[in-house]
Amino acid sequence: MKQSSTTFGSKFGLVAATVGSAVGLGNIWRFPAEVQANGGAAFLLVYILCICLLGIPVMMGEFALGRGGQGDPITVYRRLSPGKPWWITGLLGVLASFTILSFYMVVAGWTLEYLISSITGSLYEHVAGTADGSNAQFAQRMSEYVASPVRPVLFTIALILINAFVLIRGVQKGIEKMSNLLMPVLFVLLLIFCCVSLSLPGAAEGLNFFLNPDFSKINGRVFLDALGQAFFSLSLGMGTLITYSSYFPKDTRLGRTAVTVSMLDLLVAFMMGLVIFPAVMSFGLQGESFEGATLVFVTLPEVFAGMPLTRLWSILFFLLLLVAAVTSTVSLGEVAVACLHDHFNFSRTKAVLTVMAPLLVVSPLCSLSNGVLSHITIAGQTLFDFMDNFSTNILLPVGALLMCVYLGWFAPKGFLRRELTNDGTCRTFWSAASQILLRWVAPVLILLILVSRYL
Ligand code: PHE
């Protein structure tokens, strides 16, 4: 097991890379869908509570493990608790990240296809300049596209190659440089969309839905959905943040960084709400489903079709989506790459190729499972859905639960405090608070998420 000596080159780069991992499809399409399904602003409030109670402390825990243990998730547990089976928790994380990667690459490939067809204009070819009545066309296009056997597979492969390119260049020259460039682009694009959306006629109605809480809508289900969303959105529970934080310099203030990253992730989700709800209400499309891929690949193209400068908005939006997706897939890929690098002393290039090679088989299979291979099922689900549900609903919460139990009860004495206070050189409110939250609150809440799936 090597001692990692790689670090991020700057504080900005470190935050950009970590926010890049957190901000992804989870913020852009999952969050608005959850808000719509769970009563608007009431969900938003509960979500913020979940970020503070669960998200920030668990993120701090992951940061402490990564920076303190200096390695990939498996190495970290083996180094901190040698001879104990805790490394299995790390292994679970590596498995989860690979599983998520296999279907996330497919969706990332769709965004590239939609970006290109916005540039060429073919996405809007047969649609008149109005939102009315175009739904059926966009919906049909989407369902035909994801089920077709060639193009989605090619775009998935293209995404795998882009990821391989970034990962081979390494932590500073690949991941950090990409994040330094792309994260500001993402925020600028979002800001532009917020301005456009808020200036649409009828925007107030959308804002009202998003920002006026109706407390009667809050129930147990809303809490559980908000918890699950906080988890997925902050990239918790699968070792991504452990891996990234092993590249944090020794003087990084972990508490402060976790708060910054979580708040920026929340900000992106919030801004996405400011974009989606006014736009959708202003075009009278609120009755449509926000579920899954529909919102970004059907409803939004409808909105763009009804606006002047249709193609410009469409290009910018799918660019935004692609940026968000790529910075997340790179972070997922880095988990397994770091693992091979640490354990088997693989060179970076060899490690990246070893991770990407099986992905070149599994991801296309996931893509084909939406079409020609849809008759092959695992536990009654297509391969795509199985990978999604198994990782998000099982591997991820189980991994995070074990991590909290480890940090709260079994980690070396004083480990968390030492890491969060940088060996006692800085005082932090979070050190004491996270100890309690990780010991008592987070495990109970995560267990609830897990159990809720089976109720
Ligand atoms: N947080 C990412 C999103 O919001 C998804 C992700 C999960 C990325 C886990 C890395 C690790 O889309």
XYZ file of C-alpha atoms and ligand atoms in Angstrom:
467
model
C 0.000 0.000 0.000
C 1.540 3.240 -1.043
C 1.407 6.486 0.894
C -0.400 8.911 -1.393
C 1.683 11.958 -2.161
C -0.571 13.472 -4.810
C -2.528 16.534 -3.751
C -4.759 19.087 -5.382
C -2.717 22.138 -6.375
C -4.940 24.887 -4.979
C -7.798 25.485 -2.619
C -10.011 26.600 -5.494
C -9.172 23.451 -7.441
C -9.929 21.258 -4.458
C -13.346 22.813 -3.920
C -14.082 22.890 -7.671
C -13.268 19.196 -8.037
C -15.321 18.175 -5.014
C -18.274 20.340 -6.007
C -17.883 18.900 -9.510
C -18.400 15.439 -8.101
C -21.412 16.477 -6.045
C -23.142 18.582 -8.679
C -24.505 16.248 -11.295
C -27.643 14.839 -12.794
C -28.891 14.514 -9.216
C -29.169 18.293 -8.902
C -30.398 19.000 -12.362
C -33.129 16.514 -12.908
C -33.639 14.497 -9.733
C -34.024 17.490 -7.455
C -36.798 19.305 -9.382
C -38.589 15.972 -9.837
C -38.496 15.365 -6.080
C -39.709 18.896 -5.372
C -42.622 18.441 -7.745
C -43.558 15.053 -6.331
C -43.307 16.142 -2.700
C -45.208 19.378 -2.432
C -42.823 22.105 -3.567
C -41.283 24.337 -0.928
C -42.134 21.959 1.911
C -39.715 19.475 0.370
C -37.092 22.169 -0.032
C -37.189 22.938 3.692
C -36.919 19.302 4.701
C -34.110 18.851 2.191
C -32.117 21.693 3.734
C -32.602 20.118 7.153
C -31.335 16.775 5.827
C -28.253 18.377 4.320
C -27.395 19.924 7.677
C -28.192 16.901 9.849
C -26.891 14.161 7.612
C -25.097 15.544 4.600
C -22.540 17.812 6.222
C -21.467 15.471 9.073
C -21.222 12.416 6.811
C -19.235 14.435 4.299
C -16.881 15.509 7.085
C -16.534 11.879 8.093
C -15.575 10.910 4.543
C -13.104 13.778 4.346
C -11.527 12.749 7.663
C -11.202 9.139 6.513
C -9.679 10.087 3.170
C -7.227 12.673 4.370
C -6.342 10.802 7.556
C -6.044 7.397 5.870
C -4.327 8.708 2.706
C -5.640 6.353 0.092
C -8.520 4.755 -1.727
C -11.486 3.579 0.379
C -10.148 0.056 0.915
C -6.653 1.219 1.853
C -8.019 3.767 4.291
C -9.852 1.195 6.413
C -6.937 -1.241 6.277
C -4.526 1.415 7.385
C -6.673 2.752 10.215
C -7.922 -0.609 11.505
C -5.448 -3.254 10.339
C -6.529 -6.867 10.612
C -10.211 -5.931 10.971
C -12.850 -6.554 8.305
C -13.758 -2.859 7.937
C -12.040 -2.729 4.545
C -15.129 -4.511 3.207
C -16.940 -1.175 3.674
C -14.397 0.354 1.314
C -14.829 -2.492 -1.134
C -18.572 -1.885 -1.108
C -17.881 1.735 -2.029
C -15.658 0.738 -4.933
C -18.343 -1.661 -6.167
C -21.039 0.993 -5.810
C -19.041 3.549 -7.747
C -18.443 1.121 -10.599
C -22.113 0.126 -10.664
C -23.298 3.743 -10.712
C -20.764 4.534 -13.393
C -22.117 1.817 -15.665
C -25.553 3.433 -16.072
C -24.562 7.064 -15.416
C -22.295 6.882 -18.509
C -25.337 5.961 -20.592
C -27.306 8.991 -19.408
C -24.240 11.188 -19.882
C -24.131 9.824 -23.456
C -27.750 10.934 -23.985
C -26.812 14.478 -22.965
C -24.029 14.490 -25.554
C -26.450 13.286 -28.230
C -28.950 16.010 -27.278
C -26.205 18.619 -27.283
C -25.118 17.618 -30.769
C -28.661 17.452 -32.119
C -29.291 20.923 -30.641
C -26.207 22.202 -32.456
C -27.237 20.652 -35.761
C -30.858 21.648 -35.169
C -32.203 18.157 -35.804
C -33.807 18.059 -32.336
C -36.249 20.786 -33.383
C -36.625 19.880 -37.040
C -40.235 18.789 -37.018
C -41.499 21.000 -34.239
C -43.390 24.195 -34.920
C -42.349 27.275 -32.917
C -44.691 26.587 -30.055
C -44.633 24.477 -26.941
C -48.183 23.274 -27.508
C -48.524 19.822 -28.875
C -44.816 19.186 -29.229
C -44.768 16.926 -26.165
C -45.734 13.830 -28.091
C -42.970 14.394 -30.591
C -40.269 14.931 -28.001
C -41.494 12.012 -25.920
C -41.500 9.745 -28.942
C -38.071 10.908 -30.002
C -36.699 10.220 -26.542
C -38.172 6.758 -26.192
C -37.109 5.770 -29.701
C -33.641 7.128 -29.143
C -32.871 5.375 -25.840
C -34.140 2.078 -27.240
C -32.166 2.237 -30.470
C -29.193 -0.109 -30.722
C -26.430 2.015 -32.217
C -26.266 5.737 -31.429
C -26.718 5.624 -27.647
C -24.044 2.933 -27.468
C -21.641 5.039 -29.527
C -22.252 8.095 -27.359
C -21.777 6.033 -24.202
C -18.427 4.869 -25.553
C -17.515 8.467 -26.399
C -18.204 9.444 -22.786
C -16.078 6.582 -21.486
C -13.210 7.782 -23.669
C -13.583 11.388 -22.438
C -13.431 10.114 -18.862
C -10.398 7.966 -19.609
C -8.653 10.977 -21.128
C -9.202 13.140 -18.036
C -8.330 10.374 -15.583
C -5.114 9.386 -17.366
C -3.884 12.974 -17.088
C -3.975 12.605 -13.328
C -5.231 14.495 -10.299
C -3.783 17.955 -10.915
C -3.500 18.016 -14.699
C -6.695 16.055 -15.341
C -9.336 16.251 -12.624
C -8.358 19.604 -11.120
C -7.715 21.387 -14.395
C -11.018 20.166 -15.825
C -12.935 21.250 -12.721
C -11.242 24.666 -12.609
C -12.439 25.260 -16.126
C -15.859 23.612 -16.104
C -17.310 24.531 -12.707
C -17.252 28.300 -13.344
C -18.812 27.589 -16.759
C -21.551 25.614 -15.035
C -22.338 28.418 -12.576
C -22.388 31.067 -15.321
C -24.727 28.949 -17.458
C -27.027 28.390 -14.496
C -27.083 32.084 -13.727
C -28.040 32.870 -17.319
C -30.870 30.328 -17.170
C -32.114 31.757 -13.858
C -32.322 35.248 -15.385
C -34.080 34.021 -18.518
C -36.541 31.856 -16.636
C -37.412 34.484 -14.038
C -38.140 37.023 -16.728
C -40.693 34.808 -18.482
C -44.338 35.861 -18.213
C -46.042 33.833 -15.488
C -42.796 33.158 -13.653
C -44.335 34.250 -10.352
C -46.680 31.283 -10.257
C -43.751 28.891 -10.570
C -41.816 30.736 -7.905
C -44.793 30.555 -5.633
C -44.943 26.782 -5.942
C -41.208 26.444 -5.340
C -40.856 28.904 -2.464
C -44.164 28.949 -0.554
C -44.216 26.013 1.805
C -47.411 24.128 2.473
C -46.584 22.379 5.731
C -49.518 20.010 5.461
C -47.574 18.225 2.721
C -44.772 17.199 5.062
C -44.936 13.574 6.120
C -42.574 10.660 6.701
C -42.287 9.922 3.013
C -41.116 13.481 2.285
C -38.384 13.111 4.910
C -37.184 9.842 3.474
C -37.143 11.115 -0.080
C -35.268 14.208 1.018
C -32.698 12.071 2.832
C -32.160 9.845 -0.178
C -31.823 12.872 -2.420
C -29.321 14.552 -0.070
C -27.256 11.404 -0.141
C -27.160 10.975 -3.860
C -26.663 14.643 -4.549
C -23.706 15.043 -2.177
C -22.017 11.882 -3.573
C -22.047 10.292 -0.126
C -21.555 6.679 0.816
C -19.422 5.237 -1.917
C -15.916 6.407 -1.319
C -15.819 9.143 -3.954
C -15.245 11.786 -1.330
C -12.833 9.540 0.580
C -10.758 9.242 -2.581
C -10.842 12.955 -3.393
C -10.026 13.978 0.159
C -6.941 11.756 0.148
C -5.653 14.424 -2.260
C -6.429 17.270 0.176
C -3.325 18.953 1.621
C -2.722 18.488 5.354
C -3.743 22.036 6.229
C -7.187 21.847 4.569
C -9.939 22.768 7.027
C -12.213 19.775 6.552
C -15.263 21.169 8.364
C -15.220 24.387 6.434
C -14.694 22.551 3.130
C -17.617 20.207 3.778
C -19.889 23.160 4.555
C -18.739 25.015 1.430
C -19.204 22.005 -0.854
C -22.608 21.122 0.589
C -23.838 24.698 0.340
C -22.669 25.048 -3.262
C -24.381 21.776 -4.136
C -27.545 23.040 -2.468
C -27.200 26.343 -4.311
C -27.069 24.563 -7.666
C -30.169 22.533 -6.819
C -31.923 25.708 -5.645
C -30.979 27.600 -8.796
C -32.216 24.683 -10.858
C -35.562 25.036 -9.079
C -35.561 28.734 -9.980
C -35.023 27.740 -13.604
C -37.440 24.845 -13.908
C -40.592 25.911 -12.087
C -41.083 29.361 -13.611
C -40.263 27.999 -17.098
C -42.543 25.010 -16.836
C -45.473 26.959 -15.341
C -45.070 29.781 -17.766
C -45.595 27.330 -20.613
C -48.430 25.575 -18.814
C -46.573 22.282 -18.706
C -46.867 21.667 -14.975
C -49.198 18.747 -15.523
C -46.465 16.770 -17.239
C -44.399 14.163 -15.527
C -41.031 15.239 -14.167
C -40.054 11.665 -13.617
C -36.700 10.347 -14.679
C -35.516 11.429 -18.047
C -38.752 13.156 -19.024
C -38.013 16.514 -17.458
C -34.727 17.228 -19.177
C -35.199 15.330 -22.402
C -38.893 16.013 -23.088
C -40.332 18.877 -21.034
C -37.411 21.281 -21.372
C -37.015 20.861 -25.146
C -40.745 21.709 -25.272
C -40.058 24.896 -23.331
C -37.143 25.795 -25.594
C -39.255 25.130 -28.683
C -41.689 27.780 -27.515
C -39.007 30.405 -26.876
C -37.170 32.655 -29.272
C -33.553 31.514 -29.797
C -34.647 27.897 -29.298
C -31.385 26.331 -30.389
C -29.156 28.646 -28.381
C -30.956 27.815 -25.122
C -31.016 24.167 -25.978
C -27.275 24.073 -26.735
C -26.426 25.916 -23.515
C -28.673 23.691 -21.425
C -27.349 20.385 -22.710
C -23.829 21.749 -22.358
C -24.636 22.484 -18.722
C -25.948 18.976 -18.267
C -22.920 17.419 -19.939
C -20.519 19.431 -17.761
C -22.367 18.363 -14.626
C -22.388 14.729 -15.728
C -18.730 14.527 -16.744
C -17.331 16.027 -13.537
C -19.386 13.444 -11.613
C -18.420 10.429 -13.740
C -14.755 11.352 -13.468
C -15.024 11.321 -9.678
C -16.739 7.934 -9.742
C -14.048 6.532 -12.028
C -11.268 7.863 -9.825
C -12.380 5.611 -6.943
C -11.532 2.386 -8.770
C -8.473 3.930 -10.440
C -7.035 4.962 -7.066
C -7.795 1.514 -5.741
C -5.816 -0.285 -8.457
C -3.050 2.266 -8.167
C -2.765 1.861 -4.382
C -3.159 -1.891 -4.152
C -1.463 -3.276 -7.186
C 0.911 -0.438 -7.850
C -0.555 0.015 -11.329
C 0.589 3.069 -13.241
C -2.204 5.596 -13.707
C -2.636 4.757 -17.381
C -2.787 1.039 -16.697
C -5.252 1.577 -13.832
C -7.518 3.762 -15.982
C -7.495 1.276 -18.843
C -8.232 -1.577 -16.446
C -11.287 0.259 -15.080
C -12.537 1.475 -18.437
C -12.195 -1.866 -20.266
C -14.997 -3.674 -18.371
C -17.028 -0.477 -18.530
C -16.805 -0.601 -22.320
C -18.759 -3.852 -22.071
C -21.132 -3.200 -19.155
C -22.272 0.330 -20.083
C -23.241 -0.574 -23.671
C -25.134 -3.548 -22.220
C -26.960 -1.142 -19.881
C -27.791 1.034 -22.871
C -29.018 -1.925 -24.921
C -31.145 -3.084 -21.988
C -33.423 -0.127 -22.761
C -34.077 -1.617 -26.185
C -33.037 -4.846 -27.849
C -31.996 -6.497 -24.582
C -34.979 -5.366 -22.541
C -36.227 -8.961 -22.288
C -33.204 -9.918 -20.160
C -34.017 -9.033 -16.584
C -32.375 -9.283 -13.177
C -34.771 -9.425 -10.234
C -37.514 -8.368 -12.636
C -35.675 -5.273 -13.855
C -33.679 -4.410 -16.952
C -29.923 -4.234 -16.460
C -30.068 -0.411 -16.537
C -32.734 -0.211 -13.830
C -31.096 -2.916 -11.761
C -27.743 -1.115 -11.722
C -29.502 2.124 -10.792
C -31.675 0.709 -8.023
C -29.145 -1.712 -6.592
C -26.453 0.926 -6.232
C -28.584 3.893 -5.193
C -30.985 2.080 -2.891
C -28.760 -0.615 -1.418
C -24.992 -0.327 -1.893
C -24.932 3.394 -1.204
C -26.913 3.560 2.050
C -25.371 0.331 3.383
C -21.888 1.698 2.669
C -22.680 5.005 4.363
C -24.295 3.312 7.345
C -21.218 1.163 7.922
C -18.997 4.200 7.548
C -20.931 6.152 10.173
C -20.899 3.222 12.576
C -17.168 2.876 12.019
C -16.436 6.549 12.571
C -18.829 6.882 15.483
C -17.810 3.742 17.367
C -14.836 1.812 15.985
C -12.321 4.238 14.471
C -9.077 4.807 16.417
C -9.761 6.937 19.473
C -9.735 10.656 18.783
C -9.270 10.099 15.026
C -12.214 12.202 13.911
C -11.385 15.042 16.285
C -7.722 15.058 15.225
C -8.627 15.262 11.568
C -11.356 17.857 11.928
C -9.184 20.108 14.085
C -6.010 19.502 12.049
C -4.266 17.927 15.042
C -5.714 20.441 17.454
C -4.365 23.460 15.585
C -7.798 24.830 14.750
C -10.933 24.814 16.798
C -14.122 23.814 15.163
C -17.678 23.665 16.238
C -18.190 20.890 13.740
C -15.792 18.521 15.428
C -17.990 18.055 18.492
C -21.255 18.246 16.607
C -20.278 15.744 13.951
C -19.138 13.280 16.594
C -22.651 13.190 18.027
C -24.374 13.271 14.664
C -22.242 10.456 13.232
C -22.642 8.313 16.335
C -26.350 8.613 16.925
C -28.288 10.595 14.366
C -26.857 9.582 10.979
C -26.985 5.784 11.478
C -30.621 5.944 12.570
C -31.595 8.172 9.660
C -29.760 6.034 7.123
C -31.332 2.887 8.521
C -34.689 4.571 8.019
C -33.917 5.235 4.352
C -32.924 1.629 3.895
C -35.933 0.163 5.631
C -38.347 2.572 3.959
C -37.644 0.956 0.599
C -39.229 -2.231 1.787
C -42.273 -0.800 3.534
N -23.694 13.569 -6.801
C -23.862 13.199 -8.150
C -25.125 13.847 -8.693
O -25.736 14.643 -8.052
C -23.946 11.725 -8.357
C -22.807 11.004 -7.755
C -23.055 10.112 -6.761
C -21.522 11.265 -8.149
C -22.020 9.481 -6.136
C -20.478 10.637 -7.533
C -20.731 9.752 -6.530
O -25.526 13.569 -9.778
